[in-house]
CSV table of C-alpha atoms and ligand atoms in Angstrom, one decimal:
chain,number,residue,atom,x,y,z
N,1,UNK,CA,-43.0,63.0,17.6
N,2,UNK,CA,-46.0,63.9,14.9
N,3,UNK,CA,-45.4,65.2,11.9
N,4,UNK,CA,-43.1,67.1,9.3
N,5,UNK,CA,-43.9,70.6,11.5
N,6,UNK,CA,-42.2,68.9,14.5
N,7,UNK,CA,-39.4,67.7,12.6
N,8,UNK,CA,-38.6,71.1,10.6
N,9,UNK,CA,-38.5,73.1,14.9
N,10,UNK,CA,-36.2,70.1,15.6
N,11,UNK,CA,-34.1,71.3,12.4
N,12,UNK,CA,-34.1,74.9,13.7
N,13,UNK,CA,-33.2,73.8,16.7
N,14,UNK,CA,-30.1,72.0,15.5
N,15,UNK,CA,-28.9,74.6,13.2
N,16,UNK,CA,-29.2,77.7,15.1
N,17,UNK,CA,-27.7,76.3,18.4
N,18,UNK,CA,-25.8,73.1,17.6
N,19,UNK,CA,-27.8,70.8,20.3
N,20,UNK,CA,-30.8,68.7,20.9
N,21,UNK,CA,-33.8,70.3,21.9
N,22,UNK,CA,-35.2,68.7,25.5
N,23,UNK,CA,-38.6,69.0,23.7
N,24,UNK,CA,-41.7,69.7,22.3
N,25,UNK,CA,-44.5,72.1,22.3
N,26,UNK,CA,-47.3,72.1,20.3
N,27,UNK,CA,-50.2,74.0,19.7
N,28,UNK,CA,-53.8,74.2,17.3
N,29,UNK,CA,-54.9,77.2,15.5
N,30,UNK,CA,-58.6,77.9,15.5
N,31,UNK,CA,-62.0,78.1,13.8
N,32,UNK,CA,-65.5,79.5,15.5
N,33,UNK,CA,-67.9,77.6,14.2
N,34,UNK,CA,-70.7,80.2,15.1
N,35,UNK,CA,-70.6,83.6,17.3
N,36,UNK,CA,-69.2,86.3,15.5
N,37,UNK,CA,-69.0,89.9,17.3
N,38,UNK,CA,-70.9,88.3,20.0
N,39,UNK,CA,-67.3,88.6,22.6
N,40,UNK,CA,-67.4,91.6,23.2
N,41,UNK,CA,-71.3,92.2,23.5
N,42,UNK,CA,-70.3,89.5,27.0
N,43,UNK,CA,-71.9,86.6,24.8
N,44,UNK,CA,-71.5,83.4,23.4
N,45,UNK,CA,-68.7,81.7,21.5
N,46,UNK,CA,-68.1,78.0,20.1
N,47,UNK,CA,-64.8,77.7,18.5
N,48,UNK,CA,-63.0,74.2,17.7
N,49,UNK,CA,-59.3,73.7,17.6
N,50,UNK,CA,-57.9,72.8,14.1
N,51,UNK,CA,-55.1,69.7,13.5
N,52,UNK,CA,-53.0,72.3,11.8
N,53,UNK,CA,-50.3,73.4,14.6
N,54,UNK,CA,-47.4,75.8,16.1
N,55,UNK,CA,-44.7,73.2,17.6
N,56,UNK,CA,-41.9,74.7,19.2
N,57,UNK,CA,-38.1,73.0,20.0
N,58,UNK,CA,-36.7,74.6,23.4
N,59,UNK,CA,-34.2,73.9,25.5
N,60,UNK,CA,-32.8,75.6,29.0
N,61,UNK,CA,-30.7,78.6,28.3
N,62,UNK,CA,-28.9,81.3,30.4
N,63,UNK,CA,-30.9,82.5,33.0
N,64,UNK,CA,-33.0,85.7,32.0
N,65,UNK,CA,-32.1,85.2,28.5
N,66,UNK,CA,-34.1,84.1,25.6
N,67,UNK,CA,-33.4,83.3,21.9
N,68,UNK,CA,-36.4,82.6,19.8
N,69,UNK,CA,-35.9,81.4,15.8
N,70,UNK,CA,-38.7,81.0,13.6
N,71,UNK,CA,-38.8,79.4,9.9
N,72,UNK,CA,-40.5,82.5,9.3
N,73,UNK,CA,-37.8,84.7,9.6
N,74,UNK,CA,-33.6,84.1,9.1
N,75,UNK,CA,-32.9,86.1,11.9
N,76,UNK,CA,-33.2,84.6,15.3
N,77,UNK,CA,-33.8,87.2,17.7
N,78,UNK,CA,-32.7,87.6,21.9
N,79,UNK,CA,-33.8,89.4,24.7
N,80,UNK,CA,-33.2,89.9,28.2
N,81,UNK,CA,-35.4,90.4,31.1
N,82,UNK,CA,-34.8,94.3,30.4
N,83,UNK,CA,-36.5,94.1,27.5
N,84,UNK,CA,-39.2,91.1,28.5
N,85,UNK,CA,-40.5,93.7,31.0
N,86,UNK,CA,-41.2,96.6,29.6
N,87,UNK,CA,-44.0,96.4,26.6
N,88,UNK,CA,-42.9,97.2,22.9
N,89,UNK,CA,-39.1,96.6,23.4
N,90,UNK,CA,-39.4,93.5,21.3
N,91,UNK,CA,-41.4,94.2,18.2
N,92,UNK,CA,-41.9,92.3,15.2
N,93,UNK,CA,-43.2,88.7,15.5
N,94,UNK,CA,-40.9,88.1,18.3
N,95,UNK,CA,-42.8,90.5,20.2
N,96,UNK,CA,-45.5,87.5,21.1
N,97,UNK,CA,-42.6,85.3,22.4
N,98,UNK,CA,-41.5,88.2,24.6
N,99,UNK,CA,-45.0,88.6,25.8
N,100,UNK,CA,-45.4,85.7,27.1
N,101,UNK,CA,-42.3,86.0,29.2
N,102,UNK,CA,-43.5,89.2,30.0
N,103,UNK,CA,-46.6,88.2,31.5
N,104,UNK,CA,-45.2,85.2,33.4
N,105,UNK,CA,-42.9,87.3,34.8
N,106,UNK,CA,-45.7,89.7,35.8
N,107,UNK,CA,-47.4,87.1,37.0
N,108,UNK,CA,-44.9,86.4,39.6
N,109,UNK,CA,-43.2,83.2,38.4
N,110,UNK,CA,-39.5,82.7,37.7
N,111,UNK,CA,-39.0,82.4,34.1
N,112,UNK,CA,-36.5,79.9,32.9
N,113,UNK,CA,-34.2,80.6,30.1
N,114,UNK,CA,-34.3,79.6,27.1
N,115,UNK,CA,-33.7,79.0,23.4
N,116,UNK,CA,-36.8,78.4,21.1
N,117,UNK,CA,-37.1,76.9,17.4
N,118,UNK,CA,-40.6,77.5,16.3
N,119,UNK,CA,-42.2,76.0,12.8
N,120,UNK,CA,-45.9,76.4,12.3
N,121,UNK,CA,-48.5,74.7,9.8
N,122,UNK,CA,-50.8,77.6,10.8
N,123,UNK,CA,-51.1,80.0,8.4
N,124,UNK,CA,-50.4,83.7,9.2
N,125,UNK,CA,-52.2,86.2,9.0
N,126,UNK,CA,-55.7,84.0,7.5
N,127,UNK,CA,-58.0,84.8,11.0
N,128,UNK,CA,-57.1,80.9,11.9
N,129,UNK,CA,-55.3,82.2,14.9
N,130,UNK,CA,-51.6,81.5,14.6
N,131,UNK,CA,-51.1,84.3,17.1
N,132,UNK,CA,-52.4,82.2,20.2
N,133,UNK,CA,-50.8,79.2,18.8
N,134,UNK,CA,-47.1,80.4,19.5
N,135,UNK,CA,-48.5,82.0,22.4
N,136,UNK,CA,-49.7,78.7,24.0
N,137,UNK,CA,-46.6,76.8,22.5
N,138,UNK,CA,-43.6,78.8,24.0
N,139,UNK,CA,-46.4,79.3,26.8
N,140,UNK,CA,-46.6,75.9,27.5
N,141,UNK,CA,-42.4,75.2,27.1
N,142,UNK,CA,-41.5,77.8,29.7
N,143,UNK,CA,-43.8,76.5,32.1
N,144,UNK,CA,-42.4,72.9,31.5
N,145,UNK,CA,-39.2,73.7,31.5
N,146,UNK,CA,-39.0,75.7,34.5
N,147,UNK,CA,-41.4,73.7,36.2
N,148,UNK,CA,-43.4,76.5,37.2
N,149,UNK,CA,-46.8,76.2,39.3
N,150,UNK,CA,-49.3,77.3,36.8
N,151,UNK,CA,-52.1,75.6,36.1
N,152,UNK,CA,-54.0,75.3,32.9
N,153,UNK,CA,-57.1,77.3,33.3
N,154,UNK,CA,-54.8,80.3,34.2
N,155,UNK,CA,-53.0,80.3,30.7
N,156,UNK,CA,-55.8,81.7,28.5
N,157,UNK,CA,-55.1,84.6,30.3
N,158,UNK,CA,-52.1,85.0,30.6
N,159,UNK,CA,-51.7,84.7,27.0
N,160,UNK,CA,-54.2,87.4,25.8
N,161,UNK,CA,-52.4,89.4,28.1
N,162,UNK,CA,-49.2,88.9,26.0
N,163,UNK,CA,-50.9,90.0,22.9
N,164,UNK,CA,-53.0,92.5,24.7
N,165,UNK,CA,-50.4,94.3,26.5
N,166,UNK,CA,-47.2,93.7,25.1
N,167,UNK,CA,-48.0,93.1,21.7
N,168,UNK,CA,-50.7,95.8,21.9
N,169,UNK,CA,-53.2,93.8,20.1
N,170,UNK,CA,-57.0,94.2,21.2
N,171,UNK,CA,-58.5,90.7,21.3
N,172,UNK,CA,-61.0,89.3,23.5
N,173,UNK,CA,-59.9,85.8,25.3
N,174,UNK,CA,-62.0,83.5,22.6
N,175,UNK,CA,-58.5,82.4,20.6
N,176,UNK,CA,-56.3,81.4,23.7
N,177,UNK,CA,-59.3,80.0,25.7
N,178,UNK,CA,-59.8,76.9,22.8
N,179,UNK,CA,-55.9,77.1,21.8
N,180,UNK,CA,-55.6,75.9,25.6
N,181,UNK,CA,-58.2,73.8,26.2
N,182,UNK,CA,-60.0,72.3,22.4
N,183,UNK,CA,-60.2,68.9,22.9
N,184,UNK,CA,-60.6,66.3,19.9
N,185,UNK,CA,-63.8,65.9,18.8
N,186,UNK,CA,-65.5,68.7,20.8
N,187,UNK,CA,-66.1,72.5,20.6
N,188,UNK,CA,-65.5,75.0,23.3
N,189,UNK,CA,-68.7,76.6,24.2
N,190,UNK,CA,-67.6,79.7,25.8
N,191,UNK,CA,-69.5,82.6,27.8
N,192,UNK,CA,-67.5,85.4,27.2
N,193,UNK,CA,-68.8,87.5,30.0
N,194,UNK,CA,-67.9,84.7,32.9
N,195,UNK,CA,-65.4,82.9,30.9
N,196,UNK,CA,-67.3,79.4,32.1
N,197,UNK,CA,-66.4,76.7,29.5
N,198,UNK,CA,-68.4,73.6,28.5
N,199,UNK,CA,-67.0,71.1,25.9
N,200,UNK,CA,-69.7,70.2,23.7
N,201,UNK,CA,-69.4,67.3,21.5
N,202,UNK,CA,-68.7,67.8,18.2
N,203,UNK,CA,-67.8,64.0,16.6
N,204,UNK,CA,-67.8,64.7,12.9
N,205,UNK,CA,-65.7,62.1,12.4
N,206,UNK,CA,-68.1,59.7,13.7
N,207,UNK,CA,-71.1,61.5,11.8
N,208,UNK,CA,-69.0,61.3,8.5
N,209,UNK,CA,-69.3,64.8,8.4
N,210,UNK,CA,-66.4,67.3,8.0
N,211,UNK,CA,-65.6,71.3,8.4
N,212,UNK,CA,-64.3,72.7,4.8
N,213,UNK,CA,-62.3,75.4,5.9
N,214,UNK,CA,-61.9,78.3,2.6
N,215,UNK,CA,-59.0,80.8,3.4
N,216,UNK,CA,-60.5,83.7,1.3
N,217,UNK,CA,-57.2,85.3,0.5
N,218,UNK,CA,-59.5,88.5,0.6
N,219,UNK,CA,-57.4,91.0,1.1
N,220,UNK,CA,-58.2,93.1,4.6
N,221,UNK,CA,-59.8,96.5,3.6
N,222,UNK,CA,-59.9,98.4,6.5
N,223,UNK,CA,-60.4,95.7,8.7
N,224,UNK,CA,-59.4,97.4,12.4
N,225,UNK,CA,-61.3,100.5,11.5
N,226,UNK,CA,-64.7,99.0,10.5
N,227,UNK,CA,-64.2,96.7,13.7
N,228,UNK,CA,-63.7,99.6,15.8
N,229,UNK,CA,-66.6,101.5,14.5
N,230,UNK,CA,-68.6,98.4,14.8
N,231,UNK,CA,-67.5,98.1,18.9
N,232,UNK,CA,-69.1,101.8,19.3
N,233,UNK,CA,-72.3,100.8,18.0
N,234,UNK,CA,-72.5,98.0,20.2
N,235,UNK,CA,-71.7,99.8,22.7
N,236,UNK,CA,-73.9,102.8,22.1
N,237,UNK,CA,-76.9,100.6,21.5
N,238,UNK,CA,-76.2,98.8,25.0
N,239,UNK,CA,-76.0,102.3,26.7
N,240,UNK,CA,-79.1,103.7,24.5
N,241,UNK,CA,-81.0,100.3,25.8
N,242,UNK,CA,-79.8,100.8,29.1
N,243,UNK,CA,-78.0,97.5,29.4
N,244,UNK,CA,-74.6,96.5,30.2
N,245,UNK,CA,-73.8,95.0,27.1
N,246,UNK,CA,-76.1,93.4,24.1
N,247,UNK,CA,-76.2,90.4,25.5
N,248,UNK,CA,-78.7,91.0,28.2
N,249,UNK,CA,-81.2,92.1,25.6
N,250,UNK,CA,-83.1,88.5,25.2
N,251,UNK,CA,-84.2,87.2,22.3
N,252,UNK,CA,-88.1,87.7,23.0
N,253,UNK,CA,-87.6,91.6,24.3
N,254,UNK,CA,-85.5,92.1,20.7
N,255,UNK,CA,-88.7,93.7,18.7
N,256,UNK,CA,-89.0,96.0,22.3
N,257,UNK,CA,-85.4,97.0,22.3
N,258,UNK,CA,-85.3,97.3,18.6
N,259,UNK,CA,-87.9,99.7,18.4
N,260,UNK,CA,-86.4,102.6,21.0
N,261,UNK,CA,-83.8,102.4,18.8
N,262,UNK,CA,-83.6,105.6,16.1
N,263,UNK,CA,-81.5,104.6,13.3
N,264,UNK,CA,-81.9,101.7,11.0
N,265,UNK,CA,-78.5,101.1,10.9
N,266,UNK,CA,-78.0,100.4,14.8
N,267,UNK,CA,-81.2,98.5,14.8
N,268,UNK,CA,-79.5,96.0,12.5
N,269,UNK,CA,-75.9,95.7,14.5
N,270,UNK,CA,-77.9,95.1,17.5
N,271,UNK,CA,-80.4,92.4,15.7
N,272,UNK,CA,-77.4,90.5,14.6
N,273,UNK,CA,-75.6,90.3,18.0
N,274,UNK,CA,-78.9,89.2,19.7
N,275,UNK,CA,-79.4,86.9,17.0
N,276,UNK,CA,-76.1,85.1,16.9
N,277,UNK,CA,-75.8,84.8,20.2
N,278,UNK,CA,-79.3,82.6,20.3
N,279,UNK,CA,-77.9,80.8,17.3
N,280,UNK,CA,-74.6,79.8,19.3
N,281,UNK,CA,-77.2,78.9,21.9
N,282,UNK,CA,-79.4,76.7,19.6
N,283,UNK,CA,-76.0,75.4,17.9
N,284,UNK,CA,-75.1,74.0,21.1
N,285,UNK,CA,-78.5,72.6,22.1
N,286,UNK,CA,-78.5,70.4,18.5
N,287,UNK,CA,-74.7,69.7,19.1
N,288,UNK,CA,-75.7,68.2,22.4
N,289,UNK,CA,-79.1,66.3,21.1
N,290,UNK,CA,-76.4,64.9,18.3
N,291,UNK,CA,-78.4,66.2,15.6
N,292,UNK,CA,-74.6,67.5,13.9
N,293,UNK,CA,-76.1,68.0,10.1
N,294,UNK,CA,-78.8,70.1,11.5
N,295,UNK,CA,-76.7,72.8,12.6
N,296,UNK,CA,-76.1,73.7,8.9
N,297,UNK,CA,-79.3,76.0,8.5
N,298,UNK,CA,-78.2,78.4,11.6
N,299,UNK,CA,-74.4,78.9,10.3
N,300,UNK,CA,-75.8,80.0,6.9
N,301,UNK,CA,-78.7,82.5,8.5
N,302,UNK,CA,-75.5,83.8,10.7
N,303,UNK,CA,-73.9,84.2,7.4
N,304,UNK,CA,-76.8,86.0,6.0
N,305,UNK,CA,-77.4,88.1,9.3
N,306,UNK,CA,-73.6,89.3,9.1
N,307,UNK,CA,-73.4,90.4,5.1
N,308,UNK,CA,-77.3,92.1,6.1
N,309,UNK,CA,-77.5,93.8,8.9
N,310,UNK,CA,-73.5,93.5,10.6
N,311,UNK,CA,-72.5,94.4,6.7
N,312,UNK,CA,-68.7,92.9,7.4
N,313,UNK,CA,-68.6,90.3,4.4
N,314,UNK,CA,-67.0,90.9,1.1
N,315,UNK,CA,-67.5,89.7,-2.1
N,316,UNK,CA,-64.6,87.0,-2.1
N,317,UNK,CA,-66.0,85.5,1.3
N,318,UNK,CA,-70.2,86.0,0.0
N,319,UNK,CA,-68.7,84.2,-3.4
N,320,UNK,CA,-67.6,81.3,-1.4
N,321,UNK,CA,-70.5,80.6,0.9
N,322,UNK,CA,-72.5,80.7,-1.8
N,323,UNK,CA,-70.9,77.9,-4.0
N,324,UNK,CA,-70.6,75.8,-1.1
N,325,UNK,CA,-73.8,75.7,-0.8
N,326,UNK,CA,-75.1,75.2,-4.1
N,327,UNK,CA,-72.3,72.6,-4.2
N,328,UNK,CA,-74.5,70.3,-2.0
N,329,UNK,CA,-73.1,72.0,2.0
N,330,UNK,CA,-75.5,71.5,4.9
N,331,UNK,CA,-74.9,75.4,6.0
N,332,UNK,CA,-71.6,77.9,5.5
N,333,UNK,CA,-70.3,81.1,6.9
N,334,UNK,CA,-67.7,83.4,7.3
N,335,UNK,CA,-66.0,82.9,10.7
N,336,UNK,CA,-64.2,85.6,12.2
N,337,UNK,CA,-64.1,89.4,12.4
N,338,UNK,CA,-64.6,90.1,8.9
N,339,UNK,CA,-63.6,91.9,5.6
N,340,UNK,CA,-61.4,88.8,4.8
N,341,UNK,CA,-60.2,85.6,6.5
N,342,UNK,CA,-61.9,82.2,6.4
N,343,UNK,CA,-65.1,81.1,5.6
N,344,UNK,CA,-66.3,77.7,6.8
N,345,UNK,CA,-68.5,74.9,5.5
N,346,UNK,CA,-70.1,71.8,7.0
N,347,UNK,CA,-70.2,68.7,4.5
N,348,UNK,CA,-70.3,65.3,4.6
N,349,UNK,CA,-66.8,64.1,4.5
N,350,UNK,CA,-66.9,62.4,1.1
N,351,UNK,CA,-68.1,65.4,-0.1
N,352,UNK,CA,-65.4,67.9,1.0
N,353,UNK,CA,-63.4,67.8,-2.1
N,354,UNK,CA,-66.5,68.2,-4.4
N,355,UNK,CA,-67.3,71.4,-2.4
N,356,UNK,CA,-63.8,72.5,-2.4
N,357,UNK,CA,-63.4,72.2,-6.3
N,358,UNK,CA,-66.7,74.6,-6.9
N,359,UNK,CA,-65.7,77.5,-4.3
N,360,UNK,CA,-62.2,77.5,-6.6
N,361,UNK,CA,-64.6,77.5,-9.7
N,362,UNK,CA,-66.7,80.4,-8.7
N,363,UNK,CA,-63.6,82.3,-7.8
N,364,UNK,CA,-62.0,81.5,-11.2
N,365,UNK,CA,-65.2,82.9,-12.9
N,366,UNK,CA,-64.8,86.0,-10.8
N,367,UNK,CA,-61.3,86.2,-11.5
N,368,UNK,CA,-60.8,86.4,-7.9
N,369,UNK,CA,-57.4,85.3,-6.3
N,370,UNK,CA,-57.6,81.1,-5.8
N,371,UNK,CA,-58.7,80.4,-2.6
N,372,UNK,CA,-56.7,77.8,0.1
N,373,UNK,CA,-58.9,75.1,1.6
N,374,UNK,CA,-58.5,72.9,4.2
N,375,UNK,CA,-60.6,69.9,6.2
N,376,UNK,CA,-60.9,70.0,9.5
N,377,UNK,CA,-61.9,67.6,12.5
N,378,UNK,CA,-61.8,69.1,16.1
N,379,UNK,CA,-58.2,68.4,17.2
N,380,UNK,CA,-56.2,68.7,20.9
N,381,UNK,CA,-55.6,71.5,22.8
N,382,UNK,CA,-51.9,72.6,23.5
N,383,UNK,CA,-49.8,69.7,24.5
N,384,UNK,CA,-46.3,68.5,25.2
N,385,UNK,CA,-45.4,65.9,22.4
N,386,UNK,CA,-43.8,62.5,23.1
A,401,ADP,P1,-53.8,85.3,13.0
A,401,ADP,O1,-53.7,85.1,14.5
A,401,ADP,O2,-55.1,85.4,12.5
A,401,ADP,O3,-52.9,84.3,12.2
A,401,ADP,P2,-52.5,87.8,13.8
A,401,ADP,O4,-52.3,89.0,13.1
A,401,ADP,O5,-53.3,87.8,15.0
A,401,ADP,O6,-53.1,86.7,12.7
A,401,ADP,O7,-51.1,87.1,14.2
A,401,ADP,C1,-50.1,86.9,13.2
A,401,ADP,C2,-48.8,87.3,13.8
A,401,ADP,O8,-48.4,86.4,14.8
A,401,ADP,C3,-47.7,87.2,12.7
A,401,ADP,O9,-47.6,88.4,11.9
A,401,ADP,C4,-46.5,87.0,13.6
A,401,ADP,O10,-46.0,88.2,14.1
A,401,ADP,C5,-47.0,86.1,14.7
A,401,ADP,N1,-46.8,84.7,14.4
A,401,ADP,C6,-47.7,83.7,14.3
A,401,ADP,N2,-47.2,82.5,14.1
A,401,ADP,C7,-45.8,82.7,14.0
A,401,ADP,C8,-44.7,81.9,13.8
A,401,ADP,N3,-44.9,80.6,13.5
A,401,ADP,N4,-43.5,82.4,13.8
A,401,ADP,C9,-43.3,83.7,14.0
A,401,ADP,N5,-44.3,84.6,14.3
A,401,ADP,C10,-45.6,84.1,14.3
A,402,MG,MG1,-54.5,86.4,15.9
């Protein structure tokens, strides 16, 4: 077994049900290294699974009964198959553990039950996806435990569904797609219209490189709202263009599309889709010549293109891709939806801390709230631990 997480489910196991767990679960939270707003324009994404990880303790239980206990919460909570199948009777943060019964069940398989310790080294909350980690963790234990015919490429699904429908949380299938199937030392290159998935190698260990992760501990201003608004201008633009979605405007027709286009404001939300989803595309064509360090330039012109013409950056997260780079980075951006969350940086591994130590710097000077940071290599995809 790896780790402190592992050991504090196996505590929670113990104390809330006076047994030994019959195993363990574990899965990654996330980072996209480049493609932001591009899902759901049918583009390109290329996220990487993180070492930090969701491990839950389970065991058999009563059939059609589940107990899940999390360290993040005293209460352990239960449920019944009444409540599994109809969508919002669990709420709270148990609501993702019931959605994943839910949608097995909905699926047609016989869900075992079960009891559930779950400890996490994901942070909540950060964009780093701990939401598809206990997804794909208690995922991965009910399918084990009840032996259940489901193969792998069917559980990205199944988990968005979970958070999609029961939870009632729009998200596209980027998060439980690399939460499934990330792979150590690779990213996930991901067409979010087919859902076709390439691993792409991505050895920064071996390039004595490393990913500087930079929680911004921004706080969210109106995060779902701007998100939203920026959906209908997408979508608009794609209708206005006559297109099914951004994506199929290509790089060389952008100036052409651009200019039937009336407002300068949805000129620049469609020139950063188009542009980000050719710089996933050229991301992937270096990552694939091994030519690692020169991906740097293309995550910093994402960054630009989404504080300039996506406008969902904030000072907190512009502050920090800025010292990184002055602090010697090869490129750095903000990854995910915006107005908060992470920002990431590539460095040379030696280099990480130095990096680290200015981002905290310029946030002291700006009196801004310390940031967390973390390095990251491209870790495993959910897995049963020994
Ligand atoms: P993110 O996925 O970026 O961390 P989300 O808002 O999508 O943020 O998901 C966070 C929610 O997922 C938490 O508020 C909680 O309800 C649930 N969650 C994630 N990890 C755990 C955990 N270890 N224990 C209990 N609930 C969790
Ligand atoms: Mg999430």
């Amino acid at each position: 077994m790896s780790g402190d997480v592992a050991a504090r489910a196996t505590e929670g196991f113990r104390q809330r049900y006076a047994a030994e767990p019959a195993g363990h679960w574990a899965a990654p939270g996330r980072v996209n290294l480049i493609g932001e707003h591009t899902d759901y324009n049918d583009g390109f994404v290329l996220p990487f699974a993180l070492p930090l990880r969701t491990v839950v303790a389970a065991a058999p239980g009563p059939d059609a009964r589940w107990t899940v206990w999390s360290e993040l919460d005293d209460a352990p909570v239960e449920f019944g198959a009444a409540e599994a199948d109809e969508p919002g009777r669990v709420d709270g943060w148990a609501a993702y553990v019931a959605g994943v019964v839910w949608a097995l069940r909905a699926a047609g398989l016989d869900v075992p039950g079960a009891r559930l310790a779950i400890a996490s080294d994901v942070p909540v909350g950060s964009g780093l996806s701990s939401s598809a980690a206990i997804e794909a963790a208690v995922l991965a234990a009910l399918v084990d435990l009840g032996g259940l015919d489901l193969p792998a490429d069917r559980w990205p699904r199944l988990a968005q569904r979970a958070e999609n429908e029961y939870v009632g949380a729009p998200t596209g299938i980027m998060d439980q797609s690399v939460v499934v199937r990330g792979r150590a030392g690779h990213a996930l290159f991901l067409d979010c219209r087919t859902e076709e998935v390439e691993q792409i190698p991505f050895d920064l260990d071996a390039a004595g490189l490393a990913v500087l992760v930079i929680d911004s501990r921004a706080p969210h201003r109106h995060a779902d709202g701007e998100y939203a608004a920026r959906r209908r201008s997408c979508e608009r633009a794609a209708a206005t263009l006559g297109v099914t979605a951004l994506r199929d405007v290509p790089t060389d027709g952008l100036d052409a599309a651009l200019a039937r286009l009336d407002d300068d404001e949805t000129r620049r939300r469609v020139r950063h889709v188009v542009t980000e989803n050719q710089r996933v595309l050229d991301t992937v064509a270096l990552l694939r010549a091994d030519r690692v360090r020169e991906t740097g330039p293309l995550l910093t012109a994402s960054h630009a293109s989404m504080r300039d013409d996506f406008e969902i950056t904030v000072p907190e997260i512009d502050t920090a891709v800025e010292a990184a780079l002055a602090a010697g980075a090869y490129g750095a951006r903000m990854t995910g939806g915006g107005f908060g969350g992470c920002v990431l940086a590539l460095v040379d591994a030696d280099a990480a801390e130095k990096v680290a130590a200015a981002v905290t710097t310029a946030y002291a000077d700006r009196g801004f709230t310390a940031p967390h940071t973390l390095t990251a290599l491209p870790a495993p995809g959910v897995t049963r631990l020994p």
